[in-house]
mmCIF file of C-alpha atoms in Angstrom:
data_model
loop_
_atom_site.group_PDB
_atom_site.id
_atom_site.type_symbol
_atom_site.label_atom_id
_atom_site.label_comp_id
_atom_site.label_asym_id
_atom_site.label_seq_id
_atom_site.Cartn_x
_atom_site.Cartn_y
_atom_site.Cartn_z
ATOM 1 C CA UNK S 1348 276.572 51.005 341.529
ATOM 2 C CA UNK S 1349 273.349 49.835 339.617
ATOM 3 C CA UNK S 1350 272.165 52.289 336.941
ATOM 4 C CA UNK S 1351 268.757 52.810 339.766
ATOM 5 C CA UNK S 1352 271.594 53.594 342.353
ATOM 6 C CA UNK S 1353 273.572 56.299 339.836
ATOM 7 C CA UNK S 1354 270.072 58.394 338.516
ATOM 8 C CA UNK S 1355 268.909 58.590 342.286
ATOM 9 C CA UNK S 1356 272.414 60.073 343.249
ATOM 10 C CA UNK S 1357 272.549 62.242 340.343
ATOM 11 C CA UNK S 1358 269.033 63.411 340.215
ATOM 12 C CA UNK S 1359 269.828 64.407 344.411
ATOM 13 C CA UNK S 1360 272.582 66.248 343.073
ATOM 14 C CA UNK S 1361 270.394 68.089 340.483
ATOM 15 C CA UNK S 1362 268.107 68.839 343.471
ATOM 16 C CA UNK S 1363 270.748 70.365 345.463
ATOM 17 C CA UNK S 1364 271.126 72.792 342.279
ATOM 18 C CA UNK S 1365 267.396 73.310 341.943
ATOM 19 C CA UNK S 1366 267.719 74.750 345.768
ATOM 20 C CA UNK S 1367 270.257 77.072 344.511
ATOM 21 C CA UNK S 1368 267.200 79.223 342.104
ATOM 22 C CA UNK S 1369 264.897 79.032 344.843
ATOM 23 C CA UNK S 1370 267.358 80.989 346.586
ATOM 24 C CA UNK S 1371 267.390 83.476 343.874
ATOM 25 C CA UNK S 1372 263.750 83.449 344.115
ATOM 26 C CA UNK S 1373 263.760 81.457 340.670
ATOM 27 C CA UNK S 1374 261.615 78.230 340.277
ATOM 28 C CA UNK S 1375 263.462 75.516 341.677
ATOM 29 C CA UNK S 1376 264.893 73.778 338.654
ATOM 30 C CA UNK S 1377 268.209 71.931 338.619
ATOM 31 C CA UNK S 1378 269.964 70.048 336.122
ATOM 32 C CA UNK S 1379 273.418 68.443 335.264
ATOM 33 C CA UNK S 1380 274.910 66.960 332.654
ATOM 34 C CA UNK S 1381 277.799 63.460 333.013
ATOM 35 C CA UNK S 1382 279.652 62.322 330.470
ATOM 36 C CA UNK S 1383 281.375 59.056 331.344
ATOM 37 C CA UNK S 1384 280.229 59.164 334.985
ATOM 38 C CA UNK S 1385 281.415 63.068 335.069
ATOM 39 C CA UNK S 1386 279.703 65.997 336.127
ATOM 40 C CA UNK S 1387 281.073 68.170 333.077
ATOM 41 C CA UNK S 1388 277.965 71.080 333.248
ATOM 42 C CA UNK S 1389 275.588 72.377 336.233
ATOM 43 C CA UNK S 1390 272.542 74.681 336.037
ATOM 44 C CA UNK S 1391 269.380 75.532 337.796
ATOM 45 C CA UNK S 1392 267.100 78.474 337.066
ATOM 46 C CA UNK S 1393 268.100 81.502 336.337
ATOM 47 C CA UNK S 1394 265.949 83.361 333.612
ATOM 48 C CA UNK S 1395 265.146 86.231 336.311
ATOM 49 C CA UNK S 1396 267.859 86.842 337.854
ATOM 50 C CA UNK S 1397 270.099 86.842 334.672
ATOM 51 C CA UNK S 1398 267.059 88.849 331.951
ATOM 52 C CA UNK S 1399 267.469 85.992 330.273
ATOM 53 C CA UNK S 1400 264.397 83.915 329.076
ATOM 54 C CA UNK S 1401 266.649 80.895 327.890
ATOM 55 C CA UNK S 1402 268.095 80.431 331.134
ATOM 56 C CA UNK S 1403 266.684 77.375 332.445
ATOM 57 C CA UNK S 1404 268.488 74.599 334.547
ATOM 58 C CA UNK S 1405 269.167 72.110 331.362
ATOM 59 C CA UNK S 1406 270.556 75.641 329.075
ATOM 60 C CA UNK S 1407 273.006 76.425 331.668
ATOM 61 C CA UNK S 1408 273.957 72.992 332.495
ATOM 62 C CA UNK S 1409 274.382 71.987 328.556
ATOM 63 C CA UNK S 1410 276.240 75.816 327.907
ATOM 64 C CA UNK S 1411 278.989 75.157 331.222
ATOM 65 C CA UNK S 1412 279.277 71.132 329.282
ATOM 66 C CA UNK S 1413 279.974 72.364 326.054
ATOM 67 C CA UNK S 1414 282.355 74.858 327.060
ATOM 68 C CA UNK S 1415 284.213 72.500 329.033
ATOM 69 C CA UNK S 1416 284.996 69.677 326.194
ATOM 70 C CA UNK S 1417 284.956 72.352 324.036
ATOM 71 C CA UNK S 1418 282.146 71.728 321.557
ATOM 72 C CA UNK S 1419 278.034 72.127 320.772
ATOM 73 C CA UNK S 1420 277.628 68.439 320.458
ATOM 74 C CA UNK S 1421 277.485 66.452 324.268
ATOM 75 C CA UNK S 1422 277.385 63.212 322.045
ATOM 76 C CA UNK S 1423 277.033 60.353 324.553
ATOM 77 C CA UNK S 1424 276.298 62.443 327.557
ATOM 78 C CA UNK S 1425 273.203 62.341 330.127
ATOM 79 C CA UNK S 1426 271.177 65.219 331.378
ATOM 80 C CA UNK S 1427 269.751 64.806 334.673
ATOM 81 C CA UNK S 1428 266.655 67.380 335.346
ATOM 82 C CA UNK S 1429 264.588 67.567 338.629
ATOM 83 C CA UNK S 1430 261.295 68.728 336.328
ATOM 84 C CA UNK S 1431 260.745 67.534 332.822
ATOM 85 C CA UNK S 1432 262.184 69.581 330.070
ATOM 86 C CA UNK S 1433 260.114 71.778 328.100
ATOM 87 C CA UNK S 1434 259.529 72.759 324.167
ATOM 88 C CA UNK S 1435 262.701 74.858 324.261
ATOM 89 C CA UNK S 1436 265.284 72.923 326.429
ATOM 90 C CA UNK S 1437 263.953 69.453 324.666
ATOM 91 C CA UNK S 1438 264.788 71.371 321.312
ATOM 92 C CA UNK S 1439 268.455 72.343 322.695
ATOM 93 C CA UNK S 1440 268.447 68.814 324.324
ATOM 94 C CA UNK S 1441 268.003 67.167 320.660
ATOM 95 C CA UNK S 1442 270.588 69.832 318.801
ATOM 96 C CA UNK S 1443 273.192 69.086 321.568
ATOM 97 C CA UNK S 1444 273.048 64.863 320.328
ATOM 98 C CA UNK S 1445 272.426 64.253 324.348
ATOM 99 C CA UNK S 1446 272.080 60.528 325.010
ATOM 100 C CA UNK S 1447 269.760 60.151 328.036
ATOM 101 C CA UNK S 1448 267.615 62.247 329.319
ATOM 102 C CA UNK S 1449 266.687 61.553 333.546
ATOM 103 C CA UNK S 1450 263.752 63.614 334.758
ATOM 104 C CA UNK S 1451 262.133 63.714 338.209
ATOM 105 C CA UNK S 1452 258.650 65.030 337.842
ATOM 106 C CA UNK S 1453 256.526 65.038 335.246
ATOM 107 C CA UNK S 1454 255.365 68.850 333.979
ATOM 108 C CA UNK S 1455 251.524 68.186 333.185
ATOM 109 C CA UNK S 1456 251.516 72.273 331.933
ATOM 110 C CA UNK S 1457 254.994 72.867 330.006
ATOM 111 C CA UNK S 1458 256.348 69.341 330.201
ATOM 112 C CA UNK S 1459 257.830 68.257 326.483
ATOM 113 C CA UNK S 1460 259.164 64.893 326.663
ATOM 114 C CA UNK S 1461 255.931 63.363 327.631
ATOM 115 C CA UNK S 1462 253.660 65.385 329.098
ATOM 116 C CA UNK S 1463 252.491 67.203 325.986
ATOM 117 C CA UNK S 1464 254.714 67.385 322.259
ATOM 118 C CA UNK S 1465 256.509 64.887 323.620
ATOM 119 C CA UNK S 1466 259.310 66.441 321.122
ATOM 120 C CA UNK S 1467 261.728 63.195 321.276
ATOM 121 C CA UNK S 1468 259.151 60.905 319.429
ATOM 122 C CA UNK S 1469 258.452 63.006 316.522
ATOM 123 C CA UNK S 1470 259.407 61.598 313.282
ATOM 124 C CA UNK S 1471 260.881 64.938 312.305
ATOM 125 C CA UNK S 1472 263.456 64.938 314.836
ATOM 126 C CA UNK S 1473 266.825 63.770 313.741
ATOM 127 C CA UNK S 1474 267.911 62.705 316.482
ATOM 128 C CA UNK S 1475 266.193 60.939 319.398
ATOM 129 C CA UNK S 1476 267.495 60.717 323.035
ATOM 130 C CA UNK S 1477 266.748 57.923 325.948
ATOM 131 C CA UNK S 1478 264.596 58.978 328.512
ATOM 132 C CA UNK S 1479 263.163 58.532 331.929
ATOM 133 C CA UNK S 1480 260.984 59.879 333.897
ATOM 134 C CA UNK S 1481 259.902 59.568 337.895
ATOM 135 C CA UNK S 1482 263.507 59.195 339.556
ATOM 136 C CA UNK S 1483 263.136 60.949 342.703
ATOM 137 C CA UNK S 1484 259.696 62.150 341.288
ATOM 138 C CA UNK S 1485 257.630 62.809 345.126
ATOM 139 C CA UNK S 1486 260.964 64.370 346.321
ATOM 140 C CA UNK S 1487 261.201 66.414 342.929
ATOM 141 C CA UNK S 1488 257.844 67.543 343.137
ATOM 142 C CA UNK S 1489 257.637 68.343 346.645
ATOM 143 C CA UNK S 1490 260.493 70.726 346.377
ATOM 144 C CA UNK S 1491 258.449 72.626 343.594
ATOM 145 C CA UNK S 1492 255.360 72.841 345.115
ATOM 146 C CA UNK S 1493 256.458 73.901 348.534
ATOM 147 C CA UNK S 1494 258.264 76.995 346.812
ATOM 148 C CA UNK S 1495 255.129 78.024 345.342
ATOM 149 C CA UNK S 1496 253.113 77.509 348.548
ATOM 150 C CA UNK S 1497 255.580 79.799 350.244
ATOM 151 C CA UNK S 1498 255.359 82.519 347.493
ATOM 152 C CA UNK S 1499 251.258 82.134 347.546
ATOM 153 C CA UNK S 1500 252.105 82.924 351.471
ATOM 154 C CA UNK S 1501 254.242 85.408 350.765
ATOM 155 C CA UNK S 1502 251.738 87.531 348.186
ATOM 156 C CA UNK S 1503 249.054 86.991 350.245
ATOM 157 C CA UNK S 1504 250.946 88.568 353.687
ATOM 158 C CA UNK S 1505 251.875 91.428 351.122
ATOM 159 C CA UNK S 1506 247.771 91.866 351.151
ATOM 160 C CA UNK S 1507 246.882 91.987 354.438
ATOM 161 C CA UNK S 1508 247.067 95.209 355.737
ATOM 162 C CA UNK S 1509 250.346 96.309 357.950
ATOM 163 C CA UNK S 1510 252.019 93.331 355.582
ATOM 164 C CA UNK S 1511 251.209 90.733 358.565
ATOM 165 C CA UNK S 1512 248.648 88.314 358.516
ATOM 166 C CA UNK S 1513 245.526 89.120 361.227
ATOM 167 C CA UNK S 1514 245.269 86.726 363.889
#
């Protein structure tokens, strides 16, 4: 399988997570990280559900990895994310010595690696993952932005007198 062929598969799998925190009423978010063509970690949002503000997808993913080889450090490992990482997971990103990073969408607001601090190409950072950005981006997107436009729905019925929406 070409290395095209192995992000799309992975990122689908990351999706599949992400689909998990919508049904916790989280924001869709899903992340995993491989080590030698391995799942070894999973995650996908949870800061809500768990009163936990450091529980994004990439956290939970790189917390289930290290606890599974058994130390901090995922040297050589990839982390596949549906929405680019922010200031805090790029941060545990760099500390963890990941090798690759695989996003799906860009994150114009929060988005770290290069939507904004693009934290990976400071010069203070000591250590400097691979990255890409845009596999499975539309699909990636989409799955965001649908789960928003169903809570916008869902506030708005909340509203409307009788909680239904007047025909």
């Amino acid at each position: 399988m070409d290395q095209e062929s192995r992000d799309q598969s992975f990122m689908r799998q990351a999706q599949a997570l992400a689909a998990r925190a919508a049904e916790l009423g989280e924001v869709p978010v899903g992340a995993l990280v491989v080590l030698d063509g391995q799942i070894i970690g999973e995650g996908w949002n949870r800061p809500i559900s768990s009163h936990d503000p450091t529980a994004h997808a990439e956290i939970m993913a790189m917390r289930q990895a290290s606890e599974r080889i058994g130390n901090y450090r995922l040297v050589g490992a990839e982390l596949y994310v549906t929405i680019e990482p922010c200031t805090m997971c790029a941060g545990a990103i760099v500390h963890a010595r990941i090798a690759r990073v695989v996003f799906g969408a860009a994150e114009p607001k929060a988005g770290a690696v290069v939507s904004n601090a693009c934290v990976f190409d400071q010069p203070w950072v000591n250590h400097r993952p691979e990255y890409q950005g845009g596999v499975l981006a539309d699909a990636c997107s989409q799955q965001i932005s649908d789960f928003f436009r169903l809570r916008r729905a869902q506030k708005k019925r909340l509203k409307t007198p009788g909680g239904a929406e007047s025909e």
